Short mmCIF file of C-alpha atoms and ligand atoms in Angstrom, two decimals:
data_model
loop_
_atom_site.label_atom_id
_atom_site.label_comp_id
_atom_site.label_asym_id
_atom_site.label_seq_id
_atom_site.Cartn_x
_atom_site.Cartn_y
_atom_site.Cartn_z
CA MET A 1 -74.24 -198.04 -35.29
CA LYS A 2 -70.88 -196.72 -36.44
CA VAL A 3 -67.86 -196.56 -34.09
CA ALA A 4 -64.83 -194.42 -34.95
CA ILE A 5 -61.45 -195.06 -33.36
CA ILE A 6 -59.13 -192.11 -33.83
CA GLY A 7 -55.45 -192.95 -33.35
CA ALA A 8 -55.55 -196.69 -33.86
CA GLY A 9 -52.12 -197.47 -32.37
CA ALA A 10 -51.36 -199.86 -29.48
CA MET A 11 -54.45 -199.05 -27.36
CA GLY A 12 -56.80 -198.02 -30.19
CA GLY A 13 -55.83 -201.14 -32.15
CA ALA A 14 -56.44 -203.34 -29.09
CA ILE A 15 -59.89 -201.76 -28.57
CA ALA A 16 -60.68 -202.30 -32.25
CA ARG A 17 -59.64 -205.96 -32.10
CA GLY A 18 -61.71 -206.47 -28.95
CA LEU A 19 -64.83 -204.91 -30.49
CA ILE A 20 -64.37 -206.93 -33.69
CA SER A 21 -64.01 -210.18 -31.74
CA SER A 22 -67.10 -209.41 -29.67
CA ALA A 23 -69.30 -208.67 -32.72
CA PRO A 24 -72.29 -208.79 -33.04
CA ARG A 25 -72.75 -207.88 -29.37
CA PHE A 26 -71.83 -204.19 -29.72
CA ILE A 27 -70.97 -203.58 -33.36
CA THR A 28 -72.96 -205.79 -35.70
CA SER A 29 -70.04 -206.50 -38.02
CA PRO A 30 -66.36 -205.44 -38.29
CA GLY A 31 -67.30 -202.98 -41.06
CA ASP A 32 -69.24 -200.87 -38.51
CA LEU A 33 -65.90 -199.88 -37.03
CA CYS A 34 -63.79 -197.20 -38.72
CA ALA A 35 -60.17 -196.86 -37.56
CA ALA A 36 -58.14 -193.75 -38.35
CA ASN A 37 -54.39 -193.26 -38.22
CA PRO A 38 -52.05 -191.07 -40.30
CA SER A 39 -49.91 -194.18 -40.82
CA PRO A 40 -51.49 -196.70 -43.27
CA ARG A 41 -49.05 -199.32 -41.91
CA ARG A 42 -50.80 -199.20 -38.50
CA LEU A 43 -54.19 -199.66 -40.20
CA ALA A 44 -53.33 -202.69 -42.36
CA PRO A 45 -54.02 -205.40 -39.71
CA LEU A 46 -57.38 -203.81 -38.84
CA ALA A 47 -58.36 -203.63 -42.53
CA GLU A 48 -57.47 -207.33 -42.79
CA ALA A 49 -59.79 -208.01 -39.83
CA GLY A 50 -62.65 -206.36 -41.77
CA ALA A 51 -62.70 -202.86 -40.22
CA SER A 52 -62.99 -199.87 -42.48
CA THR A 53 -59.87 -197.70 -42.26
CA THR A 54 -58.85 -194.18 -43.21
CA CYS A 55 -56.03 -191.69 -42.76
CA SER A 56 -58.63 -188.91 -42.33
CA ASN A 57 -59.99 -188.31 -38.82
CA ILE A 58 -62.82 -186.23 -40.28
CA GLU A 59 -63.93 -189.06 -42.57
CA ALA A 60 -63.80 -191.52 -39.64
CA VAL A 61 -66.09 -189.49 -37.34
CA ARG A 62 -68.72 -188.72 -39.98
CA ASP A 63 -72.03 -190.36 -38.87
CA ALA A 64 -70.29 -192.09 -35.94
CA SER A 65 -72.45 -192.71 -32.85
CA LEU A 66 -69.40 -193.39 -30.70
CA VAL A 67 -66.04 -191.68 -31.25
CA ILE A 68 -63.16 -193.20 -29.28
CA LEU A 69 -60.09 -190.98 -29.18
CA CYS A 70 -56.86 -192.90 -28.59
CA VAL A 71 -54.05 -190.51 -29.44
CA LYS A 72 -51.21 -189.54 -27.11
CA PRO A 73 -52.37 -187.08 -24.41
CA TRP A 74 -50.54 -184.08 -25.89
CA LEU A 75 -52.40 -184.55 -29.22
CA VAL A 76 -55.93 -184.72 -27.76
CA LYS A 77 -56.62 -180.98 -27.95
CA ASP A 78 -55.49 -180.67 -31.60
CA VAL A 79 -57.45 -183.74 -32.70
CA ILE A 80 -60.61 -182.51 -30.93
CA THR A 81 -60.23 -179.13 -32.63
CA GLU A 82 -59.92 -180.95 -35.96
CA ILE A 83 -62.96 -183.23 -35.58
CA LYS A 84 -65.46 -181.47 -33.31
CA ASP A 85 -67.35 -179.66 -36.09
CA HIS A 86 -67.83 -182.97 -37.92
CA ILE A 87 -69.43 -184.82 -34.99
CA ASP A 88 -73.19 -184.64 -34.50
CA TYR A 89 -73.52 -183.62 -30.86
CA SER A 90 -77.24 -184.46 -30.89
CA TYR A 91 -76.54 -188.21 -30.75
CA ALA A 92 -72.78 -188.93 -30.75
CA GLU A 93 -70.81 -189.84 -27.65
CA ILE A 94 -67.09 -189.07 -27.33
CA ALA A 95 -64.85 -191.29 -25.22
CA VAL A 96 -61.32 -190.02 -24.64
CA VAL A 97 -58.70 -192.62 -23.77
CA ALA A 98 -55.80 -190.56 -22.44
CA ALA A 99 -53.90 -190.20 -19.19
CA CYS A 100 -53.50 -186.71 -17.71
CA VAL A 101 -56.48 -185.15 -19.54
CA THR A 102 -59.25 -183.75 -17.32
CA ILE A 103 -63.02 -183.37 -17.67
CA SER A 104 -62.56 -179.60 -17.42
CA ASP A 105 -60.02 -179.67 -20.34
CA LEU A 106 -62.44 -181.68 -22.46
CA ASN A 107 -65.37 -179.41 -21.59
CA GLU A 108 -63.37 -176.46 -22.85
CA TRP A 109 -61.98 -178.16 -25.98
CA LEU A 110 -65.27 -179.77 -27.04
CA HIS A 111 -67.32 -176.60 -26.74
CA LYS A 112 -68.66 -175.46 -30.08
CA GLU A 113 -70.83 -172.46 -30.75
CA SER A 114 -72.86 -174.22 -33.46
CA ALA A 115 -74.16 -176.80 -30.96
CA GLY A 116 -76.13 -174.03 -29.20
CA SER A 117 -76.83 -174.77 -25.56
CA ARG A 118 -76.45 -178.52 -26.11
CA SER A 119 -73.21 -180.00 -24.72
CA PRO A 120 -71.76 -183.20 -26.15
CA SER A 121 -71.89 -186.45 -24.21
CA PHE A 122 -68.32 -187.21 -23.34
CA CYS A 123 -66.25 -189.17 -20.88
CA ILE A 124 -62.69 -190.21 -20.09
CA VAL A 125 -62.05 -193.94 -20.39
CA MET A 126 -59.02 -195.76 -19.03
CA PRO A 127 -58.74 -199.40 -20.18
CA ASN A 128 -55.71 -201.66 -20.13
CA THR A 129 -54.17 -203.66 -22.95
CA ALA A 130 -56.24 -206.75 -22.07
CA VAL A 131 -59.09 -205.10 -24.03
CA SER A 132 -57.96 -207.04 -27.09
CA LEU A 133 -58.91 -210.26 -25.21
CA CYS A 134 -62.06 -208.71 -23.68
CA LYS A 135 -60.45 -208.97 -20.21
CA SER A 136 -59.76 -205.30 -19.49
CA MET A 137 -60.27 -203.48 -16.21
CA THR A 138 -61.64 -200.20 -17.57
CA PHE A 139 -62.53 -197.00 -15.69
CA GLN A 140 -65.04 -194.50 -17.00
CA VAL A 141 -65.34 -190.92 -15.74
CA ASN A 142 -68.44 -189.26 -17.13
CA GLY A 143 -68.17 -185.63 -18.17
CA ASN A 144 -71.71 -185.01 -19.19
CA GLY A 145 -74.55 -187.49 -18.96
CA THR A 146 -74.04 -191.20 -18.39
CA CYS A 147 -72.42 -192.11 -21.73
CA PRO A 148 -74.33 -195.42 -22.10
CA LEU A 149 -72.77 -196.34 -25.47
CA THR A 150 -69.26 -196.11 -24.03
CA LEU A 151 -70.31 -198.19 -21.03
CA LYS A 152 -71.81 -200.82 -23.32
CA ALA A 153 -68.83 -200.87 -25.72
CA PHE A 154 -66.22 -201.26 -22.98
CA GLY A 155 -68.51 -203.67 -21.14
CA GLN A 156 -67.89 -206.06 -24.06
CA LEU A 157 -64.15 -205.66 -23.49
CA GLY A 158 -64.01 -206.71 -19.83
CA GLU A 159 -65.17 -205.05 -16.59
CA VAL A 160 -66.04 -201.34 -16.44
CA MET A 161 -66.19 -199.24 -13.24
CA VAL A 162 -67.71 -195.77 -13.41
CA ILE A 163 -65.66 -193.72 -10.96
CA GLU A 164 -65.22 -190.15 -9.78
CA GLU A 165 -62.53 -188.15 -11.54
CA ARG A 166 -60.48 -187.71 -8.34
CA LEU A 167 -59.88 -191.51 -8.28
CA LEU A 168 -58.69 -191.78 -11.88
CA PRO A 169 -54.94 -191.13 -11.37
CA ALA A 170 -54.65 -193.95 -8.80
CA ALA A 171 -56.93 -196.23 -10.82
CA THR A 172 -54.73 -195.67 -13.89
CA SER A 173 -51.65 -196.68 -11.95
CA ILE A 174 -53.35 -199.77 -10.46
CA ALA A 175 -54.94 -201.18 -13.61
CA SER A 176 -53.34 -199.66 -16.72
CA CYS A 177 -49.74 -199.59 -15.49
CA GLY A 178 -50.65 -202.56 -13.28
CA ILE A 179 -50.69 -204.92 -16.26
CA ALA A 180 -46.93 -204.34 -16.60
CA TYR A 181 -46.39 -204.87 -12.86
CA ALA A 182 -48.22 -208.19 -12.87
CA LEU A 183 -46.26 -209.28 -15.94
CA ARG A 184 -42.98 -208.27 -14.29
CA TYR A 185 -43.87 -210.50 -11.31
CA ILE A 186 -44.42 -213.36 -13.76
CA ARG A 187 -41.09 -212.69 -15.44
CA ALA A 188 -39.32 -212.54 -12.07
CA ALA A 189 -40.91 -215.85 -11.03
CA MET A 190 -39.76 -217.34 -14.35
CA GLU A 191 -36.18 -216.22 -13.70
CA GLY A 192 -36.35 -217.90 -10.28
CA SER A 193 -37.82 -221.05 -11.81
CA VAL A 194 -35.05 -221.29 -14.39
CA GLU A 195 -32.48 -221.08 -11.57
CA LEU A 196 -34.39 -223.93 -9.91
CA GLY A 197 -34.01 -226.03 -13.08
CA ILE A 198 -37.38 -225.53 -14.80
CA ARG A 199 -37.43 -224.49 -18.44
CA ALA A 200 -38.87 -220.99 -19.00
CA PRO A 201 -41.91 -221.99 -21.17
CA LEU A 202 -42.96 -224.63 -18.63
CA ALA A 203 -42.40 -222.18 -15.76
CA GLN A 204 -44.55 -219.58 -17.54
CA GLU A 205 -47.41 -222.07 -17.85
CA MET A 206 -47.13 -222.97 -14.14
CA ILE A 207 -46.97 -219.35 -12.95
CA VAL A 208 -49.81 -218.09 -15.14
CA GLN A 209 -52.17 -220.82 -13.92
CA THR A 210 -51.11 -220.09 -10.32
CA LEU A 211 -51.95 -216.41 -10.74
CA ILE A 212 -55.29 -217.22 -12.38
CA GLY A 213 -56.03 -219.42 -9.34
CA ALA A 214 -54.98 -216.71 -6.86
CA ALA A 215 -57.08 -214.05 -8.61
CA SER A 216 -60.05 -216.44 -8.80
CA LEU A 217 -59.88 -217.07 -5.04
CA LEU A 218 -60.35 -213.34 -4.49
CA GLN A 219 -63.37 -213.22 -6.77
CA GLU A 220 -65.35 -215.14 -4.15
CA PRO A 221 -67.46 -212.76 -2.02
CA GLY A 222 -65.95 -211.67 1.32
CA THR A 223 -62.42 -212.84 0.63
CA HIS A 224 -59.23 -210.95 1.47
CA PRO A 225 -55.66 -211.70 0.31
CA GLU A 226 -54.39 -212.18 3.85
CA THR A 227 -57.09 -214.78 4.66
CA GLU A 228 -56.04 -216.80 1.62
CA ILE A 229 -52.34 -216.36 2.49
CA ASP A 230 -53.04 -217.66 6.03
CA LYS A 231 -54.37 -220.89 4.50
CA VAL A 232 -51.00 -221.63 2.86
CA THR A 233 -48.64 -220.45 5.58
CA THR A 234 -48.16 -223.26 8.09
CA PRO A 235 -46.14 -222.02 11.11
CA GLY A 236 -42.51 -222.97 10.51
CA GLY A 237 -43.41 -224.00 6.94
CA LEU A 238 -41.86 -223.23 3.58
CA THR A 239 -44.34 -220.61 2.32
CA ILE A 240 -43.84 -218.26 5.29
CA ARG A 241 -40.08 -218.62 4.83
CA GLY A 242 -40.47 -217.63 1.19
CA LEU A 243 -42.80 -214.71 1.96
CA ASN A 244 -40.52 -213.36 4.67
CA ALA A 245 -37.50 -213.63 2.36
CA MET A 246 -39.43 -211.61 -0.26
CA GLU A 247 -40.40 -208.99 2.34
CA HIS A 248 -36.76 -208.72 3.49
CA SER A 249 -36.03 -207.77 -0.13
CA GLY A 250 -38.72 -205.09 0.02
CA PHE A 251 -41.52 -206.77 -1.96
CA THR A 252 -44.50 -204.82 -0.49
CA SER A 253 -42.70 -201.48 -0.39
CA ALA A 254 -41.48 -201.97 -3.97
CA VAL A 255 -45.09 -202.44 -5.12
CA ILE A 256 -46.38 -199.45 -3.11
CA ASN A 257 -43.55 -197.22 -4.34
CA GLY A 258 -44.14 -198.32 -7.94
CA LEU A 259 -47.87 -197.52 -7.74
CA LYS A 260 -47.16 -194.11 -6.23
CA ALA A 261 -44.49 -193.33 -8.84
CA SER A 262 -46.85 -194.12 -11.72
CA THR A 263 -49.84 -192.18 -10.38
CA PRO A 264 -50.22 -189.20 -12.71
CA ARG A 265 -50.20 -185.90 -10.84
P1 LIG B 1 -49.67 -195.23 -29.71
O1 LIG B 1 -48.57 -194.26 -30.06
O2 LIG B 1 -49.40 -196.67 -29.86
O3 LIG B 1 -50.96 -194.88 -30.57
C1 LIG B 1 -51.34 -193.60 -30.92
C2 LIG B 1 -51.53 -193.57 -32.43
O4 LIG B 1 -52.01 -192.28 -32.77
C3 LIG B 1 -50.23 -193.77 -33.23
O5 LIG B 1 -50.32 -194.96 -33.99
C4 LIG B 1 -50.14 -192.54 -34.13
O6 LIG B 1 -49.75 -192.85 -35.47
C5 LIG B 1 -51.56 -192.02 -34.09
N1 LIG B 1 -51.65 -190.58 -34.33
C6 LIG B 1 -50.68 -189.63 -34.17
N2 LIG B 1 -51.18 -188.43 -34.52
C7 LIG B 1 -52.48 -188.61 -34.87
C8 LIG B 1 -53.50 -187.76 -35.33
N3 LIG B 1 -53.31 -186.44 -35.47
N4 LIG B 1 -54.70 -188.29 -35.62
C9 LIG B 1 -54.93 -189.63 -35.49
N5 LIG B 1 -53.99 -190.49 -35.07
C10 LIG B 1 -52.77 -189.99 -34.76
O7 LIG B 1 -50.11 -194.85 -28.22
P2 LIG B 1 -51.01 -195.74 -27.23
O8 LIG B 1 -50.14 -196.48 -26.29
O9 LIG B 1 -52.03 -196.49 -28.02
O10 LIG B 1 -51.70 -194.59 -26.38
C11 LIG B 1 -52.85 -193.91 -26.88
C12 LIG B 1 -53.61 -193.32 -25.69
O11 LIG B 1 -54.06 -194.40 -24.90
C13 LIG B 1 -52.73 -192.43 -24.83
O12 LIG B 1 -53.38 -191.21 -24.60
C14 LIG B 1 -52.54 -193.21 -23.54
O13 LIG B 1 -52.55 -192.37 -22.40
C15 LIG B 1 -53.79 -194.11 -23.54
N6 LIG B 1 -53.60 -195.38 -22.83
C16 LIG B 1 -52.67 -196.27 -23.24
C17 LIG B 1 -52.52 -197.48 -22.54
C18 LIG B 1 -51.50 -198.50 -22.96
O14 LIG B 1 -51.33 -199.48 -22.20
N7 LIG B 1 -50.87 -198.37 -24.14
C19 LIG B 1 -53.33 -197.75 -21.42
C20 LIG B 1 -54.30 -196.82 -21.06
C21 LIG B 1 -54.43 -195.63 -21.78
#
């Protein structure tokens, strides 16, 4: 099974590293993965990790069973036009990782006369940068068929939810942009910790483990954030004082406004 990653930059490179580290579960060995980028500098670390690399998109997609497109959204149409006649639509699946591209766009761009009545299997995939650690929250919107190879590949890289296209803009804001929001909370908590006399590296360790604990509590069935918050907020206690002080500074509305602002329209 050959996997081609077109546009191996930040996201494509992270996907490549995740697939390499999960071998042999999806790809058998790093050499089954071919990463393409016009810049050889971007490809060097992936070549060192054992992937095959090329500056030619056409060479990368030849014989590939799964083509993952990771270029910037405004380049998707041109890259599809370049590669579509070199992909075998009878078996290959195409996964497009790009915000603001729709199933209807892809249907139009991927159409090729030579494929006869057969349409390619394609989907939109929205991971986050935790793919490189196989901890991504990834969304998949199927365009045609169920795209089982894409589901399996991204299933090695964390959790995958297959969703309807209408939910994708909000899901992108929550989980792809959301990585930055969670990290900004950590940074803010570190700034507070330093003011309280704790060195930043030690504070980071404390905060990260606290967040892992909080997230793990919510992975138990039937839990809700407010139920868990109730358990730590004694009436008249310190935690409720802290929470109320954060809310006076607009904590919840800042998060809601941020999510709305980063939902692609
Ligand atoms: P990036 O700029 O880091 O990577 C894109 C790469 O494409 C670059 O290295 C560039 O050299 C290469 N490229 C440019 N023209 C090309 C061409 N014609 N053929 C092949 N490669 C070409 O960008 P990124 O952050 O990795 O984003 C890529 C896609 O991933 C975007 O569409 C974005 O919406 C999506 N995405 C990114 C993130 C994220 O957190 N970075 C999250 C979810 C989705």
